[in-house]
């Protein structure tokens, strides 16, 4: 799988939100994936997470404090 560069370039919403969502998703992935699955991605959890967020495979929302 390739990082969704086209989606990144065309993204016209809040870049902080999408960055935060991607980094939180990367943390989730690194916590729950088995070692074999991590090896498939060669430790590139941020790339996998960003792809999931940009392609809307994973949804995110902001919560008020």
mmCIF file of N, CA, C and O in Angstrom:
data_model
loop_
_atom_site.group_PDB
_atom_site.id
_atom_site.type_symbol
_atom_site.label_atom_id
_atom_site.label_comp_id
_atom_site.label_asym_id
_atom_site.label_seq_id
_atom_site.Cartn_x
_atom_site.Cartn_y
_atom_site.Cartn_z
ATOM 1 N N UNK A 1 0.835 -1.174 0.000
ATOM 2 C CA UNK A 1 0.000 0.000 0.000
ATOM 3 C C UNK A 1 0.884 1.242 0.000
ATOM 4 O O UNK A 1 1.912 1.281 0.619
ATOM 5 N N UNK A 2 0.389 2.253 -0.664
ATOM 6 C CA UNK A 2 1.151 3.480 -0.820
ATOM 7 C C UNK A 2 0.460 4.599 -0.041
ATOM 8 O O UNK A 2 -0.755 4.661 0.025
ATOM 9 N N UNK A 3 1.248 5.496 0.527
ATOM 10 C CA UNK A 3 0.698 6.647 1.234
ATOM 11 C C UNK A 3 -0.156 7.470 0.272
ATOM 12 O O UNK A 3 0.262 7.718 -0.855
ATOM 13 N N UNK A 4 -1.345 7.907 0.701
ATOM 14 C CA UNK A 4 -2.273 8.610 -0.205
ATOM 15 C C UNK A 4 -1.869 10.055 -0.461
ATOM 16 O O UNK A 4 -2.460 10.998 0.055
ATOM 17 N N UNK A 5 -0.848 10.239 -1.272
ATOM 18 C CA UNK A 5 -0.311 11.572 -1.539
ATOM 19 C C UNK A 5 -1.340 12.476 -2.209
ATOM 20 O O UNK A 5 -1.459 13.652 -1.874
ATOM 21 N N UNK A 6 -2.107 11.930 -3.132
ATOM 22 C CA UNK A 6 -3.126 12.727 -3.828
ATOM 23 C C UNK A 6 -4.130 13.300 -2.822
ATOM 24 O O UNK A 6 -4.481 14.471 -2.893
ATOM 25 N N UNK A 7 -4.588 12.459 -1.895
ATOM 26 C CA UNK A 7 -5.544 12.910 -0.891
ATOM 27 C C UNK A 7 -4.928 13.983 0.012
ATOM 28 O O UNK A 7 -5.590 14.929 0.417
ATOM 29 N N UNK A 8 -3.656 13.826 0.328
ATOM 30 C CA UNK A 8 -2.963 14.806 1.160
ATOM 31 C C UNK A 8 -2.887 16.160 0.458
ATOM 32 O O UNK A 8 -3.156 17.204 1.058
ATOM 33 N N UNK A 9 -2.573 16.166 -0.808
ATOM 34 C CA UNK A 9 -2.465 17.408 -1.570
ATOM 35 C C UNK A 9 -3.827 18.086 -1.708
ATOM 36 O O UNK A 9 -3.943 19.302 -1.588
ATOM 37 N N UNK A 10 -4.870 17.291 -1.919
ATOM 38 C CA UNK A 10 -6.203 17.842 -2.140
ATOM 39 C C UNK A 10 -6.955 18.141 -0.844
ATOM 40 O O UNK A 10 -8.034 18.725 -0.888
ATOM 41 N N UNK A 11 -6.408 17.781 0.276
ATOM 42 C CA UNK A 11 -7.089 17.983 1.554
ATOM 43 C C UNK A 11 -7.155 19.472 1.872
ATOM 44 O O UNK A 11 -6.139 20.155 1.946
ATOM 45 N N UNK A 12 -8.377 19.999 2.046
ATOM 46 C CA UNK A 12 -8.515 21.437 2.266
ATOM 47 C C UNK A 12 -9.163 21.768 3.610
ATOM 48 O O UNK A 12 -9.620 22.883 3.819
ATOM 49 N N UNK A 13 -9.163 20.820 4.507
ATOM 50 C CA UNK A 13 -9.712 21.068 5.835
ATOM 51 C C UNK A 13 -8.570 21.301 6.818
ATOM 52 O O UNK A 13 -7.440 21.538 6.418
ATOM 53 N N UNK A 14 -8.863 21.220 8.088
ATOM 54 C CA UNK A 14 -7.888 21.508 9.134
ATOM 55 C C UNK A 14 -6.775 20.458 9.153
ATOM 56 O O UNK A 14 -7.006 19.303 9.489
ATOM 57 N N UNK A 15 -5.572 20.855 8.803
ATOM 58 C CA UNK A 15 -4.447 19.931 8.725
ATOM 59 C C UNK A 15 -4.035 19.432 10.110
ATOM 60 O O UNK A 15 -3.593 18.301 10.258
ATOM 61 N N UNK A 16 -4.213 20.258 11.143
ATOM 62 C CA UNK A 16 -3.888 19.827 12.501
ATOM 63 C C UNK A 16 -4.757 18.650 12.911
ATOM 64 O O UNK A 16 -4.286 17.689 13.513
ATOM 65 N N UNK A 17 -6.050 18.707 12.591
ATOM 66 C CA UNK A 17 -6.973 17.632 12.955
ATOM 67 C C UNK A 17 -6.569 16.309 12.308
ATOM 68 O O UNK A 17 -6.541 15.274 12.964
ATOM 69 N N UNK A 18 -6.267 16.340 11.036
ATOM 70 C CA UNK A 18 -5.937 15.102 10.326
ATOM 71 C C UNK A 18 -4.589 14.557 10.798
ATOM 72 O O UNK A 18 -4.392 13.352 10.908
ATOM 73 N N UNK A 19 -3.664 15.449 11.143
ATOM 74 C CA UNK A 19 -2.374 15.022 11.675
ATOM 75 C C UNK A 19 -2.544 14.381 13.040
ATOM 76 O O UNK A 19 -1.967 13.326 13.331
ATOM 77 N N UNK A 20 -3.347 15.005 13.869
ATOM 78 C CA UNK A 20 -3.609 14.469 15.204
ATOM 79 C C UNK A 20 -4.312 13.116 15.121
ATOM 80 O O UNK A 20 -3.952 12.165 15.828
ATOM 81 N N UNK A 21 -5.296 13.008 14.240
ATOM 82 C CA UNK A 21 -6.012 11.741 14.069
ATOM 83 C C UNK A 21 -5.074 10.642 13.579
ATOM 84 O O UNK A 21 -5.134 9.502 14.051
ATOM 85 N N UNK A 22 -4.190 10.979 12.667
ATOM 86 C CA UNK A 22 -3.245 9.989 12.142
ATOM 87 C C UNK A 22 -2.260 9.524 13.211
ATOM 88 O O UNK A 22 -1.962 8.334 13.317
ATOM 89 N N UNK A 23 -1.776 10.456 14.016
ATOM 90 C CA UNK A 23 -0.814 10.058 15.043
ATOM 91 C C UNK A 23 -1.478 9.229 16.142
ATOM 92 O O UNK A 23 -0.899 8.265 16.641
ATOM 93 N N UNK A 24 -2.709 9.566 16.487
ATOM 94 C CA UNK A 24 -3.427 8.761 17.487
ATOM 95 C C UNK A 24 -3.740 7.374 16.945
ATOM 96 O O UNK A 24 -3.664 6.382 17.656
ATOM 97 N N UNK A 25 -4.083 7.294 15.669
ATOM 98 C CA UNK A 25 -4.358 5.991 15.053
ATOM 99 C C UNK A 25 -3.077 5.157 15.000
ATOM 100 O O UNK A 25 -3.102 3.945 15.223
ATOM 101 N N UNK A 26 -1.950 5.775 14.716
ATOM 102 C CA UNK A 26 -0.671 5.060 14.697
ATOM 103 C C UNK A 26 -0.370 4.479 16.066
ATOM 104 O O UNK A 26 0.112 3.347 16.188
ATOM 105 N N UNK A 27 -0.652 5.231 17.109
ATOM 106 C CA UNK A 27 -0.459 4.737 18.472
ATOM 107 C C UNK A 27 -1.359 3.529 18.739
ATOM 108 O O UNK A 27 -0.915 2.527 19.307
ATOM 109 N N UNK A 28 -2.628 3.614 18.298
ATOM 110 C CA UNK A 28 -3.549 2.487 18.460
ATOM 111 C C UNK A 28 -3.019 1.253 17.735
ATOM 112 O O UNK A 28 -3.033 0.151 18.280
ATOM 113 N N UNK A 29 -2.597 1.433 16.505
ATOM 114 C CA UNK A 29 -2.109 0.304 15.707
ATOM 115 C C UNK A 29 -0.893 -0.342 16.345
ATOM 116 O O UNK A 29 -0.788 -1.568 16.392
ATOM 117 N N UNK A 30 0.023 0.468 16.830
ATOM 118 C CA UNK A 30 1.229 -0.098 17.427
ATOM 119 C C UNK A 30 0.918 -0.844 18.715
ATOM 120 O O UNK A 30 1.654 -1.742 19.109
ATOM 121 N N UNK A 31 -0.190 -0.493 19.350
ATOM 122 C CA UNK A 31 -0.586 -1.164 20.587
ATOM 123 C C UNK A 31 -1.309 -2.481 20.347
ATOM 124 O O UNK A 31 -1.168 -3.412 21.128
ATOM 125 N N UNK A 32 -2.093 -2.570 19.264
ATOM 126 C CA UNK A 32 -2.959 -3.736 19.085
ATOM 127 C C UNK A 32 -2.474 -4.742 18.050
ATOM 128 O O UNK A 32 -2.879 -5.900 18.093
ATOM 129 N N UNK A 33 -1.639 -4.325 17.119
ATOM 130 C CA UNK A 33 -1.201 -5.258 16.087
ATOM 131 C C UNK A 33 -0.210 -6.270 16.648
ATOM 132 O O UNK A 33 0.620 -5.936 17.493
ATOM 133 N N UNK A 34 -0.312 -7.465 16.165
ATOM 134 C CA UNK A 34 0.624 -8.515 16.545
ATOM 135 C C UNK A 34 1.977 -8.258 15.888
ATOM 136 O O UNK A 34 2.082 -7.527 14.905
ATOM 137 N N UNK A 35 3.002 -8.876 16.400
ATOM 138 C CA UNK A 35 4.353 -8.670 15.879
ATOM 139 C C UNK A 35 4.445 -8.993 14.389
ATOM 140 O O UNK A 35 5.075 -8.255 13.632
ATOM 141 N N UNK A 36 3.812 -10.070 13.937
ATOM 142 C CA UNK A 36 3.859 -10.439 12.521
ATOM 143 C C UNK A 36 3.233 -9.362 11.644
ATOM 144 O O UNK A 36 3.728 -9.060 10.563
ATOM 145 N N UNK A 37 2.136 -8.777 12.100
ATOM 146 C CA UNK A 37 1.477 -7.735 11.326
ATOM 147 C C UNK A 37 2.344 -6.478 11.274
ATOM 148 O O UNK A 37 2.393 -5.795 10.258
ATOM 149 N N UNK A 38 3.013 -6.170 12.368
ATOM 150 C CA UNK A 38 3.904 -5.007 12.393
ATOM 151 C C UNK A 38 5.071 -5.202 11.434
ATOM 152 O O UNK A 38 5.501 -4.269 10.764
ATOM 153 N N UNK A 39 5.582 -6.440 11.369
ATOM 154 C CA UNK A 39 6.696 -6.715 10.471
ATOM 155 C C UNK A 39 6.303 -6.504 9.017
ATOM 156 O O UNK A 39 7.118 -6.085 8.194
ATOM 157 N N UNK A 40 5.030 -6.774 8.674
ATOM 158 C CA UNK A 40 4.553 -6.553 7.311
ATOM 159 C C UNK A 40 4.661 -5.074 6.928
ATOM 160 O O UNK A 40 4.891 -4.742 5.779
ATOM 161 N N UNK A 41 4.499 -4.206 7.907
ATOM 162 C CA UNK A 41 4.579 -2.770 7.650
ATOM 163 C C UNK A 41 5.950 -2.217 7.963
ATOM 164 O O UNK A 41 6.177 -1.012 7.848
ATOM 165 N N UNK A 42 6.843 -3.047 8.396
ATOM 166 C CA UNK A 42 8.226 -2.634 8.659
ATOM 167 C C UNK A 42 8.288 -1.451 9.627
ATOM 168 O O UNK A 42 9.102 -0.559 9.480
ATOM 169 N N UNK A 43 7.360 -1.431 10.612
ATOM 170 C CA UNK A 43 7.375 -0.389 11.625
ATOM 171 C C UNK A 43 6.840 0.949 11.170
ATOM 172 O O UNK A 43 7.007 1.944 11.849
ATOM 173 N N UNK A 44 6.185 1.017 10.034
ATOM 174 C CA UNK A 44 5.695 2.288 9.503
ATOM 175 C C UNK A 44 4.224 2.478 9.854
ATOM 176 O O UNK A 44 3.361 2.583 8.996
ATOM 177 N N UNK A 45 3.959 2.528 11.137
ATOM 178 C CA UNK A 45 2.592 2.666 11.611
ATOM 179 C C UNK A 45 1.979 4.008 11.225
ATOM 180 O O UNK A 45 0.790 4.095 10.951
ATOM 181 N N UNK A 46 2.780 5.054 11.174
ATOM 182 C CA UNK A 46 2.258 6.372 10.821
ATOM 183 C C UNK A 46 1.752 6.376 9.379
ATOM 184 O O UNK A 46 0.691 6.926 9.083
ATOM 185 N N UNK A 47 2.476 5.743 8.474
ATOM 186 C CA UNK A 47 2.036 5.675 7.074
ATOM 187 C C UNK A 47 0.741 4.896 6.957
ATOM 188 O O UNK A 47 -0.188 5.310 6.246
ATOM 189 N N UNK A 48 0.639 3.775 7.661
ATOM 190 C CA UNK A 48 -0.586 2.977 7.635
ATOM 191 C C UNK A 48 -1.738 3.765 8.232
ATOM 192 O O UNK A 48 -2.835 3.812 7.666
ATOM 193 N N UNK A 49 -1.505 4.411 9.352
ATOM 194 C CA UNK A 49 -2.556 5.189 10.007
ATOM 195 C C UNK A 49 -3.020 6.348 9.134
ATOM 196 O O UNK A 49 -4.223 6.590 8.997
ATOM 197 N N UNK A 50 -2.086 7.071 8.536
ATOM 198 C CA UNK A 50 -2.450 8.199 7.674
ATOM 199 C C UNK A 50 -3.260 7.723 6.482
ATOM 200 O O UNK A 50 -4.248 8.366 6.102
ATOM 201 N N UNK A 51 -2.876 6.598 5.914
ATOM 202 C CA UNK A 51 -3.634 6.063 4.792
ATOM 203 C C UNK A 51 -5.061 5.734 5.215
ATOM 204 O O UNK A 51 -6.016 6.042 4.504
ATOM 205 N N UNK A 52 -5.211 5.118 6.384
ATOM 206 C CA UNK A 52 -6.542 4.772 6.866
ATOM 207 C C UNK A 52 -7.398 6.021 7.110
ATOM 208 O O UNK A 52 -8.586 6.019 6.807
ATOM 209 N N UNK A 53 -6.805 7.065 7.638
ATOM 210 C CA UNK A 53 -7.550 8.286 7.923
ATOM 211 C C UNK A 53 -7.905 9.021 6.631
ATOM 212 O O UNK A 53 -9.051 9.432 6.431
ATOM 213 N N UNK A 54 -6.952 9.184 5.724
ATOM 214 C CA UNK A 54 -7.207 9.913 4.477
ATOM 215 C C UNK A 54 -8.182 9.192 3.558
ATOM 216 O O UNK A 54 -8.935 9.831 2.837
ATOM 217 N N UNK A 55 -8.171 7.875 3.561
ATOM 218 C CA UNK A 55 -9.092 7.130 2.702
ATOM 219 C C UNK A 55 -10.413 6.851 3.398
ATOM 220 O O UNK A 55 -11.254 6.142 2.866
ATOM 221 N N UNK A 56 -10.569 7.406 4.602
ATOM 222 C CA UNK A 56 -11.791 7.288 5.394
ATOM 223 C C UNK A 56 -12.120 5.853 5.796
ATOM 224 O O UNK A 56 -13.266 5.516 6.050
ATOM 225 N N UNK A 57 -11.106 5.016 5.834
ATOM 226 C CA UNK A 57 -11.264 3.662 6.362
ATOM 227 C C UNK A 57 -11.491 3.739 7.874
ATOM 228 O O UNK A 57 -12.163 2.898 8.457
ATOM 229 N N UNK A 58 -10.922 4.780 8.488
ATOM 230 C CA UNK A 58 -11.083 5.050 9.913
ATOM 231 C C UNK A 58 -11.631 6.462 10.047
ATOM 232 O O UNK A 58 -11.099 7.393 9.443
ATOM 233 N N UNK A 59 -12.701 6.612 10.791
ATOM 234 C CA UNK A 59 -13.306 7.921 11.017
ATOM 235 C C UNK A 59 -12.775 8.515 12.311
ATOM 236 O O UNK A 59 -12.372 7.785 13.206
ATOM 237 N N UNK A 60 -12.783 9.822 12.409
ATOM 238 C CA UNK A 60 -12.366 10.487 13.636
ATOM 239 C C UNK A 60 -13.293 11.657 13.913
ATOM 240 O O UNK A 60 -13.999 12.144 13.031
ATOM 241 N N UNK A 61 -13.299 12.091 15.177
ATOM 242 C CA UNK A 61 -14.083 13.262 15.558
ATOM 243 C C UNK A 61 -13.373 13.957 16.712
ATOM 244 O O UNK A 61 -12.621 13.334 17.471
ATOM 245 N N UNK A 62 -13.634 15.225 16.857
ATOM 246 C CA UNK A 62 -13.070 15.980 17.967
ATOM 247 C C UNK A 62 -14.065 15.982 19.115
ATOM 248 O O UNK A 62 -15.269 16.091 18.904
ATOM 249 N N UNK A 63 -13.548 15.845 20.313
ATOM 250 C CA UNK A 63 -14.402 15.882 21.483
ATOM 251 C C UNK A 63 -14.088 17.145 22.271
ATOM 252 O O UNK A 63 -12.922 17.481 22.475
ATOM 253 N N UNK A 64 -15.115 17.802 22.726
ATOM 254 C CA UNK A 64 -14.933 18.997 23.544
ATOM 255 C C UNK A 64 -14.462 18.576 24.934
ATOM 256 O O UNK A 64 -14.883 17.559 25.474
ATOM 257 N N UNK A 65 -13.605 19.392 25.502
ATOM 258 C CA UNK A 65 -13.084 19.073 26.851
ATOM 259 C C UNK A 65 -14.045 19.533 27.900
ATOM 260 O O UNK A 65 -14.758 20.409 27.824
#
